[in-house]
JSON list of C-alpha atoms in Angstrom, two decimals:
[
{"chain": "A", "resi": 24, "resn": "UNK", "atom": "CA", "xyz": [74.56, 59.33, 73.00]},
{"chain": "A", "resi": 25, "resn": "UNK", "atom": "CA", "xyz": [71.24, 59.97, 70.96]},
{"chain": "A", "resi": 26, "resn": "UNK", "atom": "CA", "xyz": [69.55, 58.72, 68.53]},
{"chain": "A", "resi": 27, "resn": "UNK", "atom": "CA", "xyz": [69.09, 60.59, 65.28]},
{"chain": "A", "resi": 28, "resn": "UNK", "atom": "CA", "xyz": [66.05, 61.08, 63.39]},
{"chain": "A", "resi": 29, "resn": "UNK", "atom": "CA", "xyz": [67.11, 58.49, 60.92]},
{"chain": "A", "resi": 30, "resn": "UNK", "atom": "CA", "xyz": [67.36, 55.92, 64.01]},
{"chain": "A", "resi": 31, "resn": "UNK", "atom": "CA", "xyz": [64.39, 56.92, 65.07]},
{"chain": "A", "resi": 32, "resn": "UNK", "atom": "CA", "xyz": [62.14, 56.83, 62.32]},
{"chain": "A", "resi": 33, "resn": "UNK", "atom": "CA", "xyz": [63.63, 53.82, 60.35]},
{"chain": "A", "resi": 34, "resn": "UNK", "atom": "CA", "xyz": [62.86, 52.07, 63.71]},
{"chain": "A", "resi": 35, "resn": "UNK", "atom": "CA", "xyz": [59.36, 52.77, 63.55]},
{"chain": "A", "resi": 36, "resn": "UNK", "atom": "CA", "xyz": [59.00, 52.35, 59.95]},
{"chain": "A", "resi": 37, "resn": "UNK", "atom": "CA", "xyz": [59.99, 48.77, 60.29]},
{"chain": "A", "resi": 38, "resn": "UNK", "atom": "CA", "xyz": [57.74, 48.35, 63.02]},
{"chain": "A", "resi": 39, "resn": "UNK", "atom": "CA", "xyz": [54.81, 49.60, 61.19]},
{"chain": "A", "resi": 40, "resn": "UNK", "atom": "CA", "xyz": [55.36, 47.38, 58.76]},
{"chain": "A", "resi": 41, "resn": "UNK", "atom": "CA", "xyz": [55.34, 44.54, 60.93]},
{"chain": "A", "resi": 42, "resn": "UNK", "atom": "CA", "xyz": [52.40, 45.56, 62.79]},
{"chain": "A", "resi": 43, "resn": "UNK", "atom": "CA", "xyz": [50.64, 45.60, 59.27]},
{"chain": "A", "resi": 44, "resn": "UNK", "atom": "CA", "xyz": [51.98, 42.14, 58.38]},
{"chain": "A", "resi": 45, "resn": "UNK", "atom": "CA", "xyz": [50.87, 40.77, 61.71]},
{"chain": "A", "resi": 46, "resn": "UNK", "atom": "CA", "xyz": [47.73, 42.56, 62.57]},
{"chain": "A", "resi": 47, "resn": "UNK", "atom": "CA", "xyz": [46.21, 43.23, 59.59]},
{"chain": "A", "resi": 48, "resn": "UNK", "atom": "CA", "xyz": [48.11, 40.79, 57.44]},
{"chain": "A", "resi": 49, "resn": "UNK", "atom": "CA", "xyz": [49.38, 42.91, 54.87]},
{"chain": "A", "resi": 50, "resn": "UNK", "atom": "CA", "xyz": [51.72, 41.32, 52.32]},
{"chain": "A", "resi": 51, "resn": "UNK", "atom": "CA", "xyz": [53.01, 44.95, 51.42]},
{"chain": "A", "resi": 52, "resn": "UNK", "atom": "CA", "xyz": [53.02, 48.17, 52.92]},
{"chain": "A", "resi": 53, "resn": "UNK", "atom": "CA", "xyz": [53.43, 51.67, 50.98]},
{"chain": "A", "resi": 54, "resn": "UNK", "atom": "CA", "xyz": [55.71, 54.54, 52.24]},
{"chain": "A", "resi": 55, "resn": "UNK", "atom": "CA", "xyz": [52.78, 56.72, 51.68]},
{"chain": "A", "resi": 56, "resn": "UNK", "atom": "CA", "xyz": [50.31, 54.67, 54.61]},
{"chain": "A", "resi": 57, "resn": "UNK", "atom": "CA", "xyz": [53.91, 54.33, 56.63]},
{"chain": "A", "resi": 58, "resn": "UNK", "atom": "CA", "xyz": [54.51, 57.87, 56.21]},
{"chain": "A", "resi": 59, "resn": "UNK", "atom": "CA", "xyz": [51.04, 59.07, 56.78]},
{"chain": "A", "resi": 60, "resn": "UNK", "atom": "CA", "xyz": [50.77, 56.40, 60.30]},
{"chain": "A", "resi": 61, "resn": "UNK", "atom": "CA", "xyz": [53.96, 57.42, 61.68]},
{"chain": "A", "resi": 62, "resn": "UNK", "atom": "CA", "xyz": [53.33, 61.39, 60.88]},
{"chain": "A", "resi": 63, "resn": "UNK", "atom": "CA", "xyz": [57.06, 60.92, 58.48]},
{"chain": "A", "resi": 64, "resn": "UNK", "atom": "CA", "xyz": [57.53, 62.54, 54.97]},
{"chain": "A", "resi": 65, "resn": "UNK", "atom": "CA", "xyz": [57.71, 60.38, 52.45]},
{"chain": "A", "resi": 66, "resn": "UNK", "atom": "CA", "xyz": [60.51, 61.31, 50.87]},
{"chain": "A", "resi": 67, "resn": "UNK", "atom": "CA", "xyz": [62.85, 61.15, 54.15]},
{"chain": "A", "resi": 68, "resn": "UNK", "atom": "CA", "xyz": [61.26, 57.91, 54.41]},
{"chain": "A", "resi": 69, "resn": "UNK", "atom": "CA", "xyz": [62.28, 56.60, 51.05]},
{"chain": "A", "resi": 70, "resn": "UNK", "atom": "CA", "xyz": [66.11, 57.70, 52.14]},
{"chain": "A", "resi": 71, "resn": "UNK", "atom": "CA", "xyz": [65.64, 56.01, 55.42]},
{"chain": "A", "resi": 72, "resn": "UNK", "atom": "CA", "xyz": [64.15, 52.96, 53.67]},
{"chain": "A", "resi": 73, "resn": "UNK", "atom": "CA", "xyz": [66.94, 52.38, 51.56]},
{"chain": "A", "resi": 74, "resn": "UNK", "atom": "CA", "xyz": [70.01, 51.46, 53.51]},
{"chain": "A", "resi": 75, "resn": "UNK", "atom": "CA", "xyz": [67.34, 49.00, 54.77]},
{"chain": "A", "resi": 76, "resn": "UNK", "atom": "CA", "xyz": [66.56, 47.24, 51.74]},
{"chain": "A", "resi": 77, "resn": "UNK", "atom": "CA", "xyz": [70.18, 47.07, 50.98]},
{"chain": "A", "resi": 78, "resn": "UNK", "atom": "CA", "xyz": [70.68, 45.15, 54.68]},
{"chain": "A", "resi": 79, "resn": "UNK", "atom": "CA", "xyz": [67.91, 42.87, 53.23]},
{"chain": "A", "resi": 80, "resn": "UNK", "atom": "CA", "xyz": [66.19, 44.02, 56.48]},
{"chain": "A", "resi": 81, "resn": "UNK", "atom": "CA", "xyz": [63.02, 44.74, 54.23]},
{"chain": "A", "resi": 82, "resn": "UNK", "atom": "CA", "xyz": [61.82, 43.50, 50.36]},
{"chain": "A", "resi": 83, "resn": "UNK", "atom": "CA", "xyz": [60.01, 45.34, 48.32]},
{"chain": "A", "resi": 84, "resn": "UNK", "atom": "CA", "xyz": [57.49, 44.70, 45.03]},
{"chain": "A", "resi": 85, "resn": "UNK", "atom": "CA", "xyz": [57.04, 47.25, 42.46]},
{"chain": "A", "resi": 86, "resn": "UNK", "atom": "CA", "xyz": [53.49, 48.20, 41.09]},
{"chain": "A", "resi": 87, "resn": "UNK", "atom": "CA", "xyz": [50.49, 49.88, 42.30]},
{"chain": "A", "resi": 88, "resn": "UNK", "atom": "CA", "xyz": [49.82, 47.30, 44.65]},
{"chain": "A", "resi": 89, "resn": "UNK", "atom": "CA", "xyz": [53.67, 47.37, 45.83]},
{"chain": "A", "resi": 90, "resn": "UNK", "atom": "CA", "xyz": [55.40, 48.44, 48.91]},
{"chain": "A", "resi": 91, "resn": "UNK", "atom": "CA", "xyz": [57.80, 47.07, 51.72]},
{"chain": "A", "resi": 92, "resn": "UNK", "atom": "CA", "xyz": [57.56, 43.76, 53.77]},
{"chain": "A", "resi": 93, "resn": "UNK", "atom": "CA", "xyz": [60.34, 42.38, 56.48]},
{"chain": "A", "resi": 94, "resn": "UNK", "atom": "CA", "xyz": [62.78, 40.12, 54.46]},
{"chain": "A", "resi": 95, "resn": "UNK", "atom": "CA", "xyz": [62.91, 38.11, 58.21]},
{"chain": "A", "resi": 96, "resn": "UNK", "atom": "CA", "xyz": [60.58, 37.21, 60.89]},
{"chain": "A", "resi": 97, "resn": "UNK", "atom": "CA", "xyz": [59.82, 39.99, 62.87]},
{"chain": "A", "resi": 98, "resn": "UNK", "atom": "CA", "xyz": [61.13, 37.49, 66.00]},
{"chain": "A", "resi": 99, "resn": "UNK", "atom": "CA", "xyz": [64.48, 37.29, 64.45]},
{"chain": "A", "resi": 100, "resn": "UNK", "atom": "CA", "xyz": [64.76, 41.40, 63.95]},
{"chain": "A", "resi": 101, "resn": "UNK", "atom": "CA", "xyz": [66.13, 43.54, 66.62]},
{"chain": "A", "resi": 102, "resn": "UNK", "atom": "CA", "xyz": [65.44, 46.87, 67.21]},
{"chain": "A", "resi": 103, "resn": "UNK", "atom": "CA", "xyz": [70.04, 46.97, 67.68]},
{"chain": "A", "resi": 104, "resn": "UNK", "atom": "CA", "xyz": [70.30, 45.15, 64.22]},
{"chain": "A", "resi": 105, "resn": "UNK", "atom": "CA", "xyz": [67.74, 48.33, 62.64]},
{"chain": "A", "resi": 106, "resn": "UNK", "atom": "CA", "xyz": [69.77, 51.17, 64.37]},
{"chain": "A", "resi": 107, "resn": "UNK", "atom": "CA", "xyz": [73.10, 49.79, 63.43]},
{"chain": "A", "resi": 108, "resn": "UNK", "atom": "CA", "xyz": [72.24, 49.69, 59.82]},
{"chain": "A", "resi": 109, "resn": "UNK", "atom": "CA", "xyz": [70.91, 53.74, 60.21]},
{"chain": "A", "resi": 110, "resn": "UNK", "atom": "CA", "xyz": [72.95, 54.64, 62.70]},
{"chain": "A", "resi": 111, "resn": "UNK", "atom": "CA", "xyz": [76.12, 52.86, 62.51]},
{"chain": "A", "resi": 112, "resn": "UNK", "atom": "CA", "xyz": [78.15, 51.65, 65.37]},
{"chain": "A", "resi": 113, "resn": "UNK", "atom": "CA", "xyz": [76.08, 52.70, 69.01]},
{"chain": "A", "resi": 114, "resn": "UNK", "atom": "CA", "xyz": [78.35, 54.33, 71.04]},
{"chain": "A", "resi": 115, "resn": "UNK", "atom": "CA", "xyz": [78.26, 56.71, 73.54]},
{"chain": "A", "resi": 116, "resn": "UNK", "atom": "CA", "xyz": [81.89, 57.91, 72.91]},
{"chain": "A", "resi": 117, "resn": "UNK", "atom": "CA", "xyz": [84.04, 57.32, 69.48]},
{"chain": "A", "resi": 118, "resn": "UNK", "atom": "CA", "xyz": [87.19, 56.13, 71.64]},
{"chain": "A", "resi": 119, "resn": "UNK", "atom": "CA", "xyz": [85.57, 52.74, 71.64]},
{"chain": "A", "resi": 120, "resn": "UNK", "atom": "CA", "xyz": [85.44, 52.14, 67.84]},
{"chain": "A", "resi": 121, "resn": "UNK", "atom": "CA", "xyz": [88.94, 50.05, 67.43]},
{"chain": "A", "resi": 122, "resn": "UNK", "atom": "CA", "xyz": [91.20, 52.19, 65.83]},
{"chain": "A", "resi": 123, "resn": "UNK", "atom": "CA", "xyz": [90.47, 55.60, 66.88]},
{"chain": "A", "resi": 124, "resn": "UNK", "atom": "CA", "xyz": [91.95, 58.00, 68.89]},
{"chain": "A", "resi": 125, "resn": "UNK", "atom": "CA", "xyz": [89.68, 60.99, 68.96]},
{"chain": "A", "resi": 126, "resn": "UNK", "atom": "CA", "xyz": [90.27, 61.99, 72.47]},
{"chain": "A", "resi": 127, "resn": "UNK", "atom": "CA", "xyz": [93.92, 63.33, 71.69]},
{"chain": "A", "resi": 128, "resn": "UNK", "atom": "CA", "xyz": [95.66, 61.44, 74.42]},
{"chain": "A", "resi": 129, "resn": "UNK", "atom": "CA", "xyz": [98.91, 59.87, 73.15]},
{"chain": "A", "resi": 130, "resn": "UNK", "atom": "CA", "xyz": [98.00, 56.60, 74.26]},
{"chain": "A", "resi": 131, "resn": "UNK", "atom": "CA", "xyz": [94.41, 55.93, 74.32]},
{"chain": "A", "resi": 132, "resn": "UNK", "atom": "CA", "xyz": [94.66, 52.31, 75.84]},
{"chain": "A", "resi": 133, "resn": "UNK", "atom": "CA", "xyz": [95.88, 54.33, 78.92]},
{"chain": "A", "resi": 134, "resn": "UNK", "atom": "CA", "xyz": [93.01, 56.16, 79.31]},
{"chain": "A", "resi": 135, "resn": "UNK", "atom": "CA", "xyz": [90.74, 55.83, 82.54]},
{"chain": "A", "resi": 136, "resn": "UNK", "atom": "CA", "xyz": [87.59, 55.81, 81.01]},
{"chain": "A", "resi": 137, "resn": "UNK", "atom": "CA", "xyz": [88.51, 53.03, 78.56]},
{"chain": "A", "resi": 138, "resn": "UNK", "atom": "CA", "xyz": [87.48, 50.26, 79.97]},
{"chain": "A", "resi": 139, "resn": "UNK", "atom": "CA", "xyz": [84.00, 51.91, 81.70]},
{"chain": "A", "resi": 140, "resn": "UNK", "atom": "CA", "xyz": [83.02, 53.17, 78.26]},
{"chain": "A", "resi": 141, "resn": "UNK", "atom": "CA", "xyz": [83.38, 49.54, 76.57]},
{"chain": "A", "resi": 142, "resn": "UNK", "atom": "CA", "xyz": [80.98, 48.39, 79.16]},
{"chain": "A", "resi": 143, "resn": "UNK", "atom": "CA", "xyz": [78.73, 50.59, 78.82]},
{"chain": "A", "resi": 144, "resn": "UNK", "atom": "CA", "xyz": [78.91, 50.34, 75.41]},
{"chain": "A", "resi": 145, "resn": "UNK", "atom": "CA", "xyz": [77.97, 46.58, 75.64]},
{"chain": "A", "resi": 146, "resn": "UNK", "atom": "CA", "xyz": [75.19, 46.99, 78.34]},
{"chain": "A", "resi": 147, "resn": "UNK", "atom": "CA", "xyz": [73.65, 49.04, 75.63]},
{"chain": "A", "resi": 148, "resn": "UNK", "atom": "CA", "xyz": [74.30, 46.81, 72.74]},
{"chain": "A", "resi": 149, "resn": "UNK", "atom": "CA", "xyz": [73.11, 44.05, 74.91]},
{"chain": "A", "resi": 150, "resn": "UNK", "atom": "CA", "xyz": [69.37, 46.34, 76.15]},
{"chain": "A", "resi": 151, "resn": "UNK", "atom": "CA", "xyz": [68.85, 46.85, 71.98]},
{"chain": "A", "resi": 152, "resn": "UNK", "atom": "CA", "xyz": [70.07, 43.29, 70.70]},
{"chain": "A", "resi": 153, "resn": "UNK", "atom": "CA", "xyz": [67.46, 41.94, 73.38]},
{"chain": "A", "resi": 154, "resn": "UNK", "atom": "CA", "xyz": [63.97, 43.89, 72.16]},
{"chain": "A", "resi": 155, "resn": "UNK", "atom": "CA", "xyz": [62.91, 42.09, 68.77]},
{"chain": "A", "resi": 156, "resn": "UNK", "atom": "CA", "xyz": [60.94, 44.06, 66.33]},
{"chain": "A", "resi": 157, "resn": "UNK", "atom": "CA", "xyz": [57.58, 41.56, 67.40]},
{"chain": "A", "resi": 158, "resn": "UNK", "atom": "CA", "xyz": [57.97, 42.81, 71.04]},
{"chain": "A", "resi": 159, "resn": "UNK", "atom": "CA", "xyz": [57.43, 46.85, 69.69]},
{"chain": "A", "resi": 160, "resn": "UNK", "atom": "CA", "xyz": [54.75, 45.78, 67.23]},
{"chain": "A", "resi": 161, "resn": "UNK", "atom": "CA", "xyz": [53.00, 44.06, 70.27]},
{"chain": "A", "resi": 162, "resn": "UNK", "atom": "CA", "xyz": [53.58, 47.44, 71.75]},
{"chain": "A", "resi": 163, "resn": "UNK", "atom": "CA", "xyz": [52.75, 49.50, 69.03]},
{"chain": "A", "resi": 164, "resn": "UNK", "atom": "CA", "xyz": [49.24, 47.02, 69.09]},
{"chain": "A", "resi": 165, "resn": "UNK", "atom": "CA", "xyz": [48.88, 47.77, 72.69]},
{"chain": "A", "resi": 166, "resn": "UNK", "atom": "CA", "xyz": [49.10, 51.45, 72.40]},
{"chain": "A", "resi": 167, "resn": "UNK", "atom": "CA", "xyz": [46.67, 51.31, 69.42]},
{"chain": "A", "resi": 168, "resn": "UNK", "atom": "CA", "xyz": [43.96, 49.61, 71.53]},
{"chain": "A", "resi": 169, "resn": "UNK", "atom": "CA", "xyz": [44.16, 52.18, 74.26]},
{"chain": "A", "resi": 170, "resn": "UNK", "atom": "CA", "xyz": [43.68, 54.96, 72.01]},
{"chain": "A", "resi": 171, "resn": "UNK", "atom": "CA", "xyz": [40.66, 53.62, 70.38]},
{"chain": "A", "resi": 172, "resn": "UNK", "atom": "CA", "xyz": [39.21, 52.90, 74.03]},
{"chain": "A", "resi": 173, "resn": "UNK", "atom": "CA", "xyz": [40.23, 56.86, 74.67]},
{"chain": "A", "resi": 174, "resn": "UNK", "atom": "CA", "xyz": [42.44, 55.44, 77.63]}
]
């Protein structure tokens, strides 16, 4: 299983803008700063944005003085909720998605594997449900202090 570039950068898009909001208590953040931070284009950013605003996982406000802020407390966000909405279901085989047989076996509920993939499947769910969005930005604040002390 691996993340896709989407995943990945929609993650730390929304982390960004929580690290603004909390740090440097920004009301709104702009793709451009986002994009120019994180090292993103902004125009793969404003695709990657968009399934997000439509999860009402960010708001944003028009104008020059517009941008993106989290539509929910960065406590209440999980890093699993972000990658769902990007990545759709987080699996690391498509045998687990109910309803599918993609492994070509006539009966897929007979299959060995079955039951080992589902818990893997939740072990991962469970790692990515547990980080909250707060927990990276503390990161992300973390890592930002050691670079300015040239750590």
């Amino acid at each position: 299983m691996k993340i896709s570039t989407k995943g990945r950068y929609g993650l730390k898009a929304v982390v960004d803008i929580a690290y603004a909001m909390q740090k440097r208590g920004e009301k709104c953040i702009s793709i451009k700063s986002i994009a120019e931070r994180q090292g993103i284009s902004e125009n793969y950013l404003e695709q990657i944005i968009s399934p997000l605003k439509k999860a009402r996982i960010v708001n944003s406000i028009r104008g020059a003085n517009g941008g993106y802020y989290l539509a929910k407390s960065a406590e209440e966000l999980t890093a699993g909720e972000v990658l769902r909405i990007l990545e759709g279901p987080i699996v690391p085989v498509d045998c687990v998605i109910d309803g599918t047989n993609v492994c070509g076996q006539v009966d897929c509920d007979l299959c060995v594997m079955k039951a080992s993939w589902h818990k893997i499947t939740e072990k991962i769910n469970e790692v990515i449900d547990s980080i909250t969005i707060a927990e990276l930005a503390q990161d992300f604040d973390k890592l930002s202090d050691l670079k300015q002390k040239g750590t």
